[in-house]
JSON list of C-alpha atoms in Angstrom, two decimals:
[
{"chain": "A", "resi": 1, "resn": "UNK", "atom": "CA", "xyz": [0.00, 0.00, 0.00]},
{"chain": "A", "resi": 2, "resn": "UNK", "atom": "CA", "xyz": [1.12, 3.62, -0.96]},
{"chain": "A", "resi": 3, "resn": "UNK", "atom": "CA", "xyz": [2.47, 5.65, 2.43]},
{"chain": "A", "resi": 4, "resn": "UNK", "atom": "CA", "xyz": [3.67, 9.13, 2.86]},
{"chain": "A", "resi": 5, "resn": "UNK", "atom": "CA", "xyz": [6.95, 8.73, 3.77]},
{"chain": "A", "resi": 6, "resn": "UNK", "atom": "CA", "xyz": [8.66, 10.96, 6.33]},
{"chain": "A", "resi": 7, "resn": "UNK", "atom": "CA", "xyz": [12.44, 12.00, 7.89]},
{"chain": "A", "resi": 8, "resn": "UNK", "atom": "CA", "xyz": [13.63, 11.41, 10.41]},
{"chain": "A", "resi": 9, "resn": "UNK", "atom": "CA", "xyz": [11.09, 10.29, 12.63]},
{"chain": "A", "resi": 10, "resn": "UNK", "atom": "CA", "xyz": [12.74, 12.15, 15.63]},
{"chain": "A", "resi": 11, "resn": "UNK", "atom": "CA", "xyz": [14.98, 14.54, 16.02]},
{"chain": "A", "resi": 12, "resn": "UNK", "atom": "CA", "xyz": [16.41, 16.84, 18.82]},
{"chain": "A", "resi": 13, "resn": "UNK", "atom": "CA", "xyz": [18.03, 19.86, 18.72]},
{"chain": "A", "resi": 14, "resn": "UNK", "atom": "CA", "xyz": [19.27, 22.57, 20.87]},
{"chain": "A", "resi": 15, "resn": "UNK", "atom": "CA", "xyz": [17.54, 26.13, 20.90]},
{"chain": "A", "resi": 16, "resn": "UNK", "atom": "CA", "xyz": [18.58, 28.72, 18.19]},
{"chain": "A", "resi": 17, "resn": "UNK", "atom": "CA", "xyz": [19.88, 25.81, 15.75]},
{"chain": "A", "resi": 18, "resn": "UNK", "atom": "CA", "xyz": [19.17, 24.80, 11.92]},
{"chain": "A", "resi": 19, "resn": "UNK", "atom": "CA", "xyz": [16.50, 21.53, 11.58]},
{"chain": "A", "resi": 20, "resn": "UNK", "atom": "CA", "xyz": [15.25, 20.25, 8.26]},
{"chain": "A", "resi": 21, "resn": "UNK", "atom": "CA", "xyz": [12.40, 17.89, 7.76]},
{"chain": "A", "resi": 22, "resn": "UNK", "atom": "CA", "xyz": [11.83, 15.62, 4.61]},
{"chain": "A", "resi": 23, "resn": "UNK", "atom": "CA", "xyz": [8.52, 14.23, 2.79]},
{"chain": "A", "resi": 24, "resn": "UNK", "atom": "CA", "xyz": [7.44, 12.41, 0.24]},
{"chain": "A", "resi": 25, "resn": "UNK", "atom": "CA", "xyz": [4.23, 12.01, -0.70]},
{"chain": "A", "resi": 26, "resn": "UNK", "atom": "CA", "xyz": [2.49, 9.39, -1.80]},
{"chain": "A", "resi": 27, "resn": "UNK", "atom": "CA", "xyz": [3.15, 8.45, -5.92]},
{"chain": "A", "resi": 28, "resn": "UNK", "atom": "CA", "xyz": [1.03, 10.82, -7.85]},
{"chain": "A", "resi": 29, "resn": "UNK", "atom": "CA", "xyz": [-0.54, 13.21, -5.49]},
{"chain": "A", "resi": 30, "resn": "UNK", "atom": "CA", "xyz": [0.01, 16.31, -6.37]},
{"chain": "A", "resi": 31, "resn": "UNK", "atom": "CA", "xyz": [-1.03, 18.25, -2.97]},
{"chain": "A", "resi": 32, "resn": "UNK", "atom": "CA", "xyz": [1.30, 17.91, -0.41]},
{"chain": "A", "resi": 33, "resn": "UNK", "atom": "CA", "xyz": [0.64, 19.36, 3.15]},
{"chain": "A", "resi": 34, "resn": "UNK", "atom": "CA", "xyz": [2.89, 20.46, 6.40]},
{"chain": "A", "resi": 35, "resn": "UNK", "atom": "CA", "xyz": [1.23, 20.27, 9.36]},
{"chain": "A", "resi": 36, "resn": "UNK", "atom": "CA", "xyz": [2.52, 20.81, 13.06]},
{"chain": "A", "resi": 37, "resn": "UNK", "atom": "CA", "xyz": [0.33, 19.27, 15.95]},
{"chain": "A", "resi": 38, "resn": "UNK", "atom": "CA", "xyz": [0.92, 20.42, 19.60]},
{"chain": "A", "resi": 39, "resn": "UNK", "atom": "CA", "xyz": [0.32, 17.95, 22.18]},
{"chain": "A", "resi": 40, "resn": "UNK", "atom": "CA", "xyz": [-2.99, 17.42, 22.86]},
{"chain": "A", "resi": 41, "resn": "UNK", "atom": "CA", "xyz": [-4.12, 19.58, 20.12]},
{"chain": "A", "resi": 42, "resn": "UNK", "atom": "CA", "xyz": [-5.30, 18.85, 16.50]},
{"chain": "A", "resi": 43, "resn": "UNK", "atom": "CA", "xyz": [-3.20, 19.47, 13.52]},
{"chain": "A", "resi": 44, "resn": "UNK", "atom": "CA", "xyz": [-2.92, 22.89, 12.27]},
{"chain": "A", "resi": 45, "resn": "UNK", "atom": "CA", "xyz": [-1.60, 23.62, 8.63]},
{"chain": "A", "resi": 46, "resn": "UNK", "atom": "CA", "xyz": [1.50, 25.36, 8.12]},
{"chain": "A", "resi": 47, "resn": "UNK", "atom": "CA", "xyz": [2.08, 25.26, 4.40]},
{"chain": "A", "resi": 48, "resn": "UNK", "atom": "CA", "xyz": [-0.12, 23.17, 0.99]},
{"chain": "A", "resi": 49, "resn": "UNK", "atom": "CA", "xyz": [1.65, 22.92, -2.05]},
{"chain": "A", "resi": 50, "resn": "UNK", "atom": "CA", "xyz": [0.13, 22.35, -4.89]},
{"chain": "A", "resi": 51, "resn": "UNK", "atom": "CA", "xyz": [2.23, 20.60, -7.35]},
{"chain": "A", "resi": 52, "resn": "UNK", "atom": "CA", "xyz": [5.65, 23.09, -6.56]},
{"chain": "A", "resi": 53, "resn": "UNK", "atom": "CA", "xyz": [3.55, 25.99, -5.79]},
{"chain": "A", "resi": 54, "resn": "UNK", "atom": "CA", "xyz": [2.66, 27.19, -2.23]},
{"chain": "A", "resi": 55, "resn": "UNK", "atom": "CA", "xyz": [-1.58, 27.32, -2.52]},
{"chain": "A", "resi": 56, "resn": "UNK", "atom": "CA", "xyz": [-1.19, 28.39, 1.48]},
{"chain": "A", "resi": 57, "resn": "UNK", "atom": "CA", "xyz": [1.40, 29.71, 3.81]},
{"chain": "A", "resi": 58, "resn": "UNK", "atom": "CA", "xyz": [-1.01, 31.83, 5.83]},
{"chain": "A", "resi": 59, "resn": "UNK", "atom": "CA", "xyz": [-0.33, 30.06, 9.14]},
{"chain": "A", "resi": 60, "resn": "UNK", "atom": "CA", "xyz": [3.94, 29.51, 8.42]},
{"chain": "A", "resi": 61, "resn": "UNK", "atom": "CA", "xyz": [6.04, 31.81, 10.49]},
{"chain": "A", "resi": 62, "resn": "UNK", "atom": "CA", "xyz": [7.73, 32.92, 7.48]},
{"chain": "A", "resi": 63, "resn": "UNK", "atom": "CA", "xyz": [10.47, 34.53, 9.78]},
{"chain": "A", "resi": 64, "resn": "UNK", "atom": "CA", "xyz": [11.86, 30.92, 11.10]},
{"chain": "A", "resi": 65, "resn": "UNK", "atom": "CA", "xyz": [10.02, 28.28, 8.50]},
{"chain": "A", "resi": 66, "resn": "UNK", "atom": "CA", "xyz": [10.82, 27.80, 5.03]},
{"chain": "A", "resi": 67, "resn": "UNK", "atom": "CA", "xyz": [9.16, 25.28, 2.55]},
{"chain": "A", "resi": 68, "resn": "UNK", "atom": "CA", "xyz": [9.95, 24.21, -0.71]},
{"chain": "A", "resi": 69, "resn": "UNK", "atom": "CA", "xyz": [9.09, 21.80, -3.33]},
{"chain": "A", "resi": 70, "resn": "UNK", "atom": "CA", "xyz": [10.95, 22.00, -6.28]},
{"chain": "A", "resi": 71, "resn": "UNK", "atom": "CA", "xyz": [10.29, 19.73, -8.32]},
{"chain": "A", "resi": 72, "resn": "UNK", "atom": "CA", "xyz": [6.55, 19.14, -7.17]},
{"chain": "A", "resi": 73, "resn": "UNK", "atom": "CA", "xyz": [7.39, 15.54, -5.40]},
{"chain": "A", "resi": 74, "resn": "UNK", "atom": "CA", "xyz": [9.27, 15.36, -2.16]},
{"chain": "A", "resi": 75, "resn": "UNK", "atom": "CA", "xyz": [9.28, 18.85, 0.28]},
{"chain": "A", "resi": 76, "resn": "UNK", "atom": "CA", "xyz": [11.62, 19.71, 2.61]},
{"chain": "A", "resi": 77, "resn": "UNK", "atom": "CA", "xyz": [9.93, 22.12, 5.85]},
{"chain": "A", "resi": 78, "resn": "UNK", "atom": "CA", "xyz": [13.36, 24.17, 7.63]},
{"chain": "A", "resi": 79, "resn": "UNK", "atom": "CA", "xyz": [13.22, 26.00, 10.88]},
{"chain": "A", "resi": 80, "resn": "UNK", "atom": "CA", "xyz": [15.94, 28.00, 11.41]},
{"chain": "A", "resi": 81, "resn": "UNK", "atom": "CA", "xyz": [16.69, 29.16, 14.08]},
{"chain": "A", "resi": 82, "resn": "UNK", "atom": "CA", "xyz": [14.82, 26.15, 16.39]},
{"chain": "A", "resi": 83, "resn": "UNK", "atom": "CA", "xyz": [12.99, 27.56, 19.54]},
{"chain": "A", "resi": 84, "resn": "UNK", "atom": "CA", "xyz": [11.33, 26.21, 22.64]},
{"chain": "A", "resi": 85, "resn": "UNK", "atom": "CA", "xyz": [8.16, 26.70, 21.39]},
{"chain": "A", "resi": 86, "resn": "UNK", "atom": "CA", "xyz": [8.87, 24.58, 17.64]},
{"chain": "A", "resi": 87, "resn": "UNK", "atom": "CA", "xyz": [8.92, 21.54, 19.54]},
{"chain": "A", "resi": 88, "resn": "UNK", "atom": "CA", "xyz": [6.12, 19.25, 18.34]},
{"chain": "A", "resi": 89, "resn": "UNK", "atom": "CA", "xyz": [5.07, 16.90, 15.90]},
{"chain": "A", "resi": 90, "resn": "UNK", "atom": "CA", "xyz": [5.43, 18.23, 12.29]},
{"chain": "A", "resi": 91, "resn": "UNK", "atom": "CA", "xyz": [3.32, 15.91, 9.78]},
{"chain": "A", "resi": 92, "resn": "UNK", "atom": "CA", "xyz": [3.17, 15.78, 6.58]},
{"chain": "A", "resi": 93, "resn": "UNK", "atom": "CA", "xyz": [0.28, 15.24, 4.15]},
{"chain": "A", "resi": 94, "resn": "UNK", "atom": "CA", "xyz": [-1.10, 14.14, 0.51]},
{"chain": "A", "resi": 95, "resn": "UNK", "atom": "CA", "xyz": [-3.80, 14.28, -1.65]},
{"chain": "A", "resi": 96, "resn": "UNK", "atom": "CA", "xyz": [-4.41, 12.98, -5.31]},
{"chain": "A", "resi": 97, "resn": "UNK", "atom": "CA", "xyz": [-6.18, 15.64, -7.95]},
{"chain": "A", "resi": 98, "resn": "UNK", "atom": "CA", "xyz": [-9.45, 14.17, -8.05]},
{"chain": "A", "resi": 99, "resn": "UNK", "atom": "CA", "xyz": [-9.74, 13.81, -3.84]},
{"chain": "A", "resi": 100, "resn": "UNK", "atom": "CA", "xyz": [-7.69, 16.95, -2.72]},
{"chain": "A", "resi": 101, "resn": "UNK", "atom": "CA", "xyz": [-9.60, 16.56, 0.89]},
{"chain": "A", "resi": 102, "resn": "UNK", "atom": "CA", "xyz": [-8.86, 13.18, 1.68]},
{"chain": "A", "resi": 103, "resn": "UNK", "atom": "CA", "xyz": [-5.44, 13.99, 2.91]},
{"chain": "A", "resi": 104, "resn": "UNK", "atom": "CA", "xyz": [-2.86, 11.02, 4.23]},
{"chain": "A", "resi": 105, "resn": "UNK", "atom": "CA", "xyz": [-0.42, 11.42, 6.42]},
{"chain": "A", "resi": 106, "resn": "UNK", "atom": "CA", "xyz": [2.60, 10.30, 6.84]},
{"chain": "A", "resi": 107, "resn": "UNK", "atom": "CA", "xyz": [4.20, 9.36, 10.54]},
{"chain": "A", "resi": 108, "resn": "UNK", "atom": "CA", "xyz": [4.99, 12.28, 11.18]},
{"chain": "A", "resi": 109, "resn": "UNK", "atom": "CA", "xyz": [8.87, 13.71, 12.50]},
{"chain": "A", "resi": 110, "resn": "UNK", "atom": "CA", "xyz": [8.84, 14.61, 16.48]},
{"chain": "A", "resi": 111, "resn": "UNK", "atom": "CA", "xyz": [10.82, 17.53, 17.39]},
{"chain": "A", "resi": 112, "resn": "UNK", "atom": "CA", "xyz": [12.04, 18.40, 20.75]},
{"chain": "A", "resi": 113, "resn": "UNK", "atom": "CA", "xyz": [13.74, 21.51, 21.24]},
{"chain": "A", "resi": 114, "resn": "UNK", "atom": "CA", "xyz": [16.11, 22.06, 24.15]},
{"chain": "B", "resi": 1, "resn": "UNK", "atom": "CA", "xyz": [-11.99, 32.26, 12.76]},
{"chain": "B", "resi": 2, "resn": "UNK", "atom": "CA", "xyz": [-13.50, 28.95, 11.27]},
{"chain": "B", "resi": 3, "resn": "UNK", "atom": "CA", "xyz": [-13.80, 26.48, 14.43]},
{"chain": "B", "resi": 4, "resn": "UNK", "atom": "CA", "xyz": [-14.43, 22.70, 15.09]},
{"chain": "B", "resi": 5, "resn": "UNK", "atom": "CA", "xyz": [-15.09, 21.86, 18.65]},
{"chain": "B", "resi": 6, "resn": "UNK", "atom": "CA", "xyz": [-14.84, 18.65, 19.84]},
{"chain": "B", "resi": 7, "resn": "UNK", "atom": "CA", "xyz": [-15.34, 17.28, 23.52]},
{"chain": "B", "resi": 8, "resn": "UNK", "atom": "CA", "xyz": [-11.83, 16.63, 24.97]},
{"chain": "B", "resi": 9, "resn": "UNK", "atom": "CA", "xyz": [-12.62, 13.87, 26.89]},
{"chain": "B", "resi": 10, "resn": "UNK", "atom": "CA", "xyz": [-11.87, 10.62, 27.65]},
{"chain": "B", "resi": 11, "resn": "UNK", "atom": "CA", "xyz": [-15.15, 8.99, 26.27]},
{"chain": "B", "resi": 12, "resn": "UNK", "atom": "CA", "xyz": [-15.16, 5.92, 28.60]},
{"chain": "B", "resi": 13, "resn": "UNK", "atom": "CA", "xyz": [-17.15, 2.59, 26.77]},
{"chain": "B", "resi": 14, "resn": "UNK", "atom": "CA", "xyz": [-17.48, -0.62, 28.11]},
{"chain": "B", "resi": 15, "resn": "UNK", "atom": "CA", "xyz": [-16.01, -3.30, 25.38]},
{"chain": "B", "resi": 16, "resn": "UNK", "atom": "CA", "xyz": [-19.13, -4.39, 23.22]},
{"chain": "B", "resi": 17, "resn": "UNK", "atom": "CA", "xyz": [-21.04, -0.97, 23.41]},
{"chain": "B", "resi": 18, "resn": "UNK", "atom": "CA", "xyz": [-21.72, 2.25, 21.39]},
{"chain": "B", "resi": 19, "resn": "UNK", "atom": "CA", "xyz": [-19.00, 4.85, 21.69]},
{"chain": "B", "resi": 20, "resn": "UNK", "atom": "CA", "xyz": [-21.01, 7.87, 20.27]},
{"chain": "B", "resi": 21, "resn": "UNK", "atom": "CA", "xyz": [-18.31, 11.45, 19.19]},
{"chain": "B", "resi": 22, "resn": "UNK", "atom": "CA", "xyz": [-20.14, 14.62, 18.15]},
{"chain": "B", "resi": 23, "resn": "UNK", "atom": "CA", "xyz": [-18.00, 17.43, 16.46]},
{"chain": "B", "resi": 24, "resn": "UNK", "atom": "CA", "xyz": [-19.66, 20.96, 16.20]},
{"chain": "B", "resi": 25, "resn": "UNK", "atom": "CA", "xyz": [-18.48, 23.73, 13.30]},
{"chain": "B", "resi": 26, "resn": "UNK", "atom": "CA", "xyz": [-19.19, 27.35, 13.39]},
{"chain": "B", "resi": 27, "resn": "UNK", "atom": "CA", "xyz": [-19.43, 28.07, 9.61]},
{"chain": "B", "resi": 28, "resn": "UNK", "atom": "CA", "xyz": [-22.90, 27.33, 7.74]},
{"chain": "B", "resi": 29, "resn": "UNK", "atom": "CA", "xyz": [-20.20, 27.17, 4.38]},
{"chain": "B", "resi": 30, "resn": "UNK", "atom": "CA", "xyz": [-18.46, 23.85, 5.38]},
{"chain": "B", "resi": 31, "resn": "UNK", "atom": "CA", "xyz": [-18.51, 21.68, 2.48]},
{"chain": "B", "resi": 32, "resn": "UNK", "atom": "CA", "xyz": [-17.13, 18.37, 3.61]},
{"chain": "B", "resi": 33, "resn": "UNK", "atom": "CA", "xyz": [-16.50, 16.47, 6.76]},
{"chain": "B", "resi": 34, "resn": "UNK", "atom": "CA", "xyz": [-13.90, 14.30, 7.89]},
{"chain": "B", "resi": 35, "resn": "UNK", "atom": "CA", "xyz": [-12.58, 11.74, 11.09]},
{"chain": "B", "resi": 36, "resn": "UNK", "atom": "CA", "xyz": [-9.47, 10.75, 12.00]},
{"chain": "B", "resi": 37, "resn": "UNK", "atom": "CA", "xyz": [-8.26, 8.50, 14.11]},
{"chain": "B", "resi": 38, "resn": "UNK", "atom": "CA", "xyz": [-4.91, 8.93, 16.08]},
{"chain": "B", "resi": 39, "resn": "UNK", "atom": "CA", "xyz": [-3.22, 6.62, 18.59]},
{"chain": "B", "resi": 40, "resn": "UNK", "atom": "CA", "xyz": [-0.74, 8.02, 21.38]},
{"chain": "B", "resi": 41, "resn": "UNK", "atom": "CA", "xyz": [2.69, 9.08, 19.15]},
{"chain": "B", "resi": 42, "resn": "UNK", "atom": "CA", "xyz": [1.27, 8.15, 15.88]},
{"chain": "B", "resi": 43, "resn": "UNK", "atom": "CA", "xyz": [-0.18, 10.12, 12.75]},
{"chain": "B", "resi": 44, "resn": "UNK", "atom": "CA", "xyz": [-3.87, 10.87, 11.97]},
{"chain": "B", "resi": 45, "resn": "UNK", "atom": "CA", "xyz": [-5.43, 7.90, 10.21]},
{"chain": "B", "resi": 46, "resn": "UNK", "atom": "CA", "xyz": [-8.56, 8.56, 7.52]},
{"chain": "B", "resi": 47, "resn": "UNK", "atom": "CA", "xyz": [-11.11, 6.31, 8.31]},
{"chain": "B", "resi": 48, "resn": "UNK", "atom": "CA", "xyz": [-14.33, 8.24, 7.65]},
{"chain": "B", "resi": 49, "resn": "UNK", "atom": "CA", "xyz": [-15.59, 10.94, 5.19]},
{"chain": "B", "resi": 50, "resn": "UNK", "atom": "CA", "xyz": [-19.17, 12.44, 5.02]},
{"chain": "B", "resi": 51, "resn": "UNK", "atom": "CA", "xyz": [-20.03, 15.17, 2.06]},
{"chain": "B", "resi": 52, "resn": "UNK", "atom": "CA", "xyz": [-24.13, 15.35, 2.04]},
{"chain": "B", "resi": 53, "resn": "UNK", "atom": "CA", "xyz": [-26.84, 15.21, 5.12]},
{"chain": "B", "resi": 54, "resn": "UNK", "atom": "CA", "xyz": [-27.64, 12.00, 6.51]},
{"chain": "B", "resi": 55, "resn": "UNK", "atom": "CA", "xyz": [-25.88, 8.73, 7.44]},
{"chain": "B", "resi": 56, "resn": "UNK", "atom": "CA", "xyz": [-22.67, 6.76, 6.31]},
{"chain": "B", "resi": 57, "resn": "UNK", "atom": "CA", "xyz": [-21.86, 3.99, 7.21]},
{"chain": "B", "resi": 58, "resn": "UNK", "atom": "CA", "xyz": [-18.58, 1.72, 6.58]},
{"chain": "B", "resi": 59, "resn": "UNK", "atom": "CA", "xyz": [-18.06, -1.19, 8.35]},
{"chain": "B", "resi": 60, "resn": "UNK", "atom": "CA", "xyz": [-18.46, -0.48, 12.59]},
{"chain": "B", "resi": 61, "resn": "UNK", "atom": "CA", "xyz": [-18.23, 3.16, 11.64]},
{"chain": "B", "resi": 62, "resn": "UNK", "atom": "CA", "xyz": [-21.27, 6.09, 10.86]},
{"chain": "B", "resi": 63, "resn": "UNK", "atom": "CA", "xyz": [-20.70, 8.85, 10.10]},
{"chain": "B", "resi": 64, "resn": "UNK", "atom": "CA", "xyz": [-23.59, 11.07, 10.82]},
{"chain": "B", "resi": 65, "resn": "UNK", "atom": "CA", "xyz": [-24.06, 15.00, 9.23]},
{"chain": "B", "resi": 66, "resn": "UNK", "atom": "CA", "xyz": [-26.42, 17.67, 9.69]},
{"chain": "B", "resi": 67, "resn": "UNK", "atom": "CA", "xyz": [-25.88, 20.38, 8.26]},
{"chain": "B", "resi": 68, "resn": "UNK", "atom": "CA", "xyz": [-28.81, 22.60, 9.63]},
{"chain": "B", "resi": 69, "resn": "UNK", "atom": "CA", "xyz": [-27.92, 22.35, 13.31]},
{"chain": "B", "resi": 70, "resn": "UNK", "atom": "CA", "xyz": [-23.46, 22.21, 12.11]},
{"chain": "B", "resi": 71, "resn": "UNK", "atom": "CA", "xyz": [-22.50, 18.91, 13.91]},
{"chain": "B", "resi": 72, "resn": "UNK", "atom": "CA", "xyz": [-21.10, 16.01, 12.74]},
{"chain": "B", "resi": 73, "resn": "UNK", "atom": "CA", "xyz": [-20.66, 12.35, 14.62]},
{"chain": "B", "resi": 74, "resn": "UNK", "atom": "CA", "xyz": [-19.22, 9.75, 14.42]},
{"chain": "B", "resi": 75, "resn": "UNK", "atom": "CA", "xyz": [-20.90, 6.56, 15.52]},
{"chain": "B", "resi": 76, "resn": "UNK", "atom": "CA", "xyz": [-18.39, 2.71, 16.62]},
{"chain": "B", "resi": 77, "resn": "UNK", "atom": "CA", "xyz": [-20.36, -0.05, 17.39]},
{"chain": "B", "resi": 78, "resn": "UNK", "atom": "CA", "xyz": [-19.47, -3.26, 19.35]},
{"chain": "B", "resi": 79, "resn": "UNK", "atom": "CA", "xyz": [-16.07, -1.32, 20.31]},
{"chain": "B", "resi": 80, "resn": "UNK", "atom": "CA", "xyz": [-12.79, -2.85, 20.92]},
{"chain": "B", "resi": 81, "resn": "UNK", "atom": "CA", "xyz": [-10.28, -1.74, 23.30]},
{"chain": "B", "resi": 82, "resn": "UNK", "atom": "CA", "xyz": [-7.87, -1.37, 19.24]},
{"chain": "B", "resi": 83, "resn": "UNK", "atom": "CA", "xyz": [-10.57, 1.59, 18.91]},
{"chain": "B", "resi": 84, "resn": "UNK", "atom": "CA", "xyz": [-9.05, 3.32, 22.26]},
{"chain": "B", "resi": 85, "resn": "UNK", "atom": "CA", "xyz": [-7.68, 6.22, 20.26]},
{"chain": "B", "resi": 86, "resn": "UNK", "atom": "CA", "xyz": [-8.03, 10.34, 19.99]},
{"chain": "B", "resi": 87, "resn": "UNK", "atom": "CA", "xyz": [-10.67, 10.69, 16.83]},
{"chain": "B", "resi": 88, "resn": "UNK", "atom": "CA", "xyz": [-10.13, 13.75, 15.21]},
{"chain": "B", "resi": 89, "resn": "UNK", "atom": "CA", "xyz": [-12.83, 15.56, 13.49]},
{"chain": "B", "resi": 90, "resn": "UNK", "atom": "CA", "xyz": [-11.88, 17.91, 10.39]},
{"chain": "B", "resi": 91, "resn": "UNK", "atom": "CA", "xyz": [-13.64, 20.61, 8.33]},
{"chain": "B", "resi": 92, "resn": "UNK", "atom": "CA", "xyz": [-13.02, 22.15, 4.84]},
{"chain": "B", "resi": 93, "resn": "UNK", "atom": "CA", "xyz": [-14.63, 26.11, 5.00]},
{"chain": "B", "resi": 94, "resn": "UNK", "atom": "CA", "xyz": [-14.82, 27.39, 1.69]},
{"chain": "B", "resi": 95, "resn": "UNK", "atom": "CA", "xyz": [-14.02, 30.60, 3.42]},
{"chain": "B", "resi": 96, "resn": "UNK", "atom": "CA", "xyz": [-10.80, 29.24, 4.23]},
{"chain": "B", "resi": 97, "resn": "UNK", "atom": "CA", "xyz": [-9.68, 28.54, 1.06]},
{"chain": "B", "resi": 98, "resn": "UNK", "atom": "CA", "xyz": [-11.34, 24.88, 1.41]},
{"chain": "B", "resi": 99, "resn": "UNK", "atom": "CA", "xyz": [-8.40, 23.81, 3.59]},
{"chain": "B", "resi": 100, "resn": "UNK", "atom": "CA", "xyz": [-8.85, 21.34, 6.46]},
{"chain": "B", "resi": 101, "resn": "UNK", "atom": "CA", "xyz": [-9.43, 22.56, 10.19]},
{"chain": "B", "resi": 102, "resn": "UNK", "atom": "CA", "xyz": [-8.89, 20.12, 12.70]},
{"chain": "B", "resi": 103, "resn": "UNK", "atom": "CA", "xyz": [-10.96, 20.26, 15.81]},
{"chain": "B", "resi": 104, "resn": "UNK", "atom": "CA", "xyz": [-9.04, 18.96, 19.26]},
{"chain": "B", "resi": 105, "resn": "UNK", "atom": "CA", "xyz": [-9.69, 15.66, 19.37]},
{"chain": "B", "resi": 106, "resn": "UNK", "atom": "CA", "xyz": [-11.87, 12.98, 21.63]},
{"chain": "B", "resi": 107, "resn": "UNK", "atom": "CA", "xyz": [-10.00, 10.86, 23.18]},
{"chain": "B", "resi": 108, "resn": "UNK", "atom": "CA", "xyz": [-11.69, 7.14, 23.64]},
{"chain": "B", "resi": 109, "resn": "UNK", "atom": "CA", "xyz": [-10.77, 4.54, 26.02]},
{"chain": "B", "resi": 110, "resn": "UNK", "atom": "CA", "xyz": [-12.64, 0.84, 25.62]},
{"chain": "B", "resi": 111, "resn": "UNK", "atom": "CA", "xyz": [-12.39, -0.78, 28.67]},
{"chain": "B", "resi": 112, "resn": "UNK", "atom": "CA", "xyz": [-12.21, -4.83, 28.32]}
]
């Protein structure tokens, strides 16, 4: 079965440093989401490409997080510089043309920031 | 600010019984309806989708939608403690640029 496949599943990092995430979405779907989900909280979106154009960044603090997707498969997400605050999980999503809202997700990359 | 509300819980269900999750929206707009389920340290899982008033069902699962009164609910019968999980309830507002808002979360324990 197709997955969304995500790296690296954890990762820890000290306060003020550079973290990268990686995603690739499932073959063929051309909608790929970032999502960041606080403890106890549901998912909120960050960033939706839509092939390798960003559809939404609305919600991506833009001053920290960076998102690309060049070549409108796998996306890298960046923080730089980390803070307390970043630490959560950061998921990532897909969605074929003809269902663009029934998103799967990968399992996601846990950050802790210390 | 497009909403989903969902009660926190935990939603306590003997083995065998009904575990009944309502999920409440704020905008008369919302176009489809989704639920997710997500166990401790793992990623959201698709197991229902609703689009149109009334009743889906798949498998142990319905869905339930009204649109009128803006809840949606999601129905498990004869529950197992492999459905103790957080179900997530999600929204597309076409105000929103049709993108998905996830409510909290219910969090469901099946006791054996």
């Amino acid at each position: 079965e197709a997955e969304v496949a995500q790296s690296p599943r954890y990762k820890i990092t000290e306060k003020s440093q550079a973290v990268a995430f990686w995603c690739d979405p499932i073959s063929g779907h051309a909608t790929l989401y970032w999502y960041r989900q606080i403890l106890g909280q549901g998912p909120e979106l960050l960033v939706q490409f839509q092939d390798e154009s960003v559809v939404d960044d609305s919600q991506l603090p833009k001053d920290r997080f960076s998102a690309e997707r060049l070549k409108g498969v796998d996306s890298t997400l960046k923080i730089q510089p980390a803070e307390l605050g970043d630490s959560a999980m950061y998921l990532c999503a897909s969605s074929s043309r003809t269902s663009v809202y029934e998103q799967y997700f990968g399992p996601g990359t846990r950050l802790t920031v210390t | 600010q497009k909403e989903v509300e969902q009660n926190s819980g935990p939603l306590s269900v003997p083995e065998g019984a009904i575990a009944s999750l309502n999920c409440t929206y704020s905008d008369r707009g919302s176009q489809s309806f989704f639920w997710y389920r997500q166990y401790s340290g793992k990623s959201p899982e698709l197991i229902m989708f609703i689009y149109s008033n009334g009743d889906k069902e798949d498998g142990r699962f319905t869905a339930q939608l009204n649109k009128a009164s803006q809840y949606v609910s999601l129905l498990i019968r004869d529950s197992q403690p492999s459905d103790s999980a957080t179900y997530l309830c999600a929204v597309t507002f076409k105000a929103a640029g049709n993108k998905l808002t996830f409510g909290g979360g219910t969090r469901v324990l099946v006791k054996p």
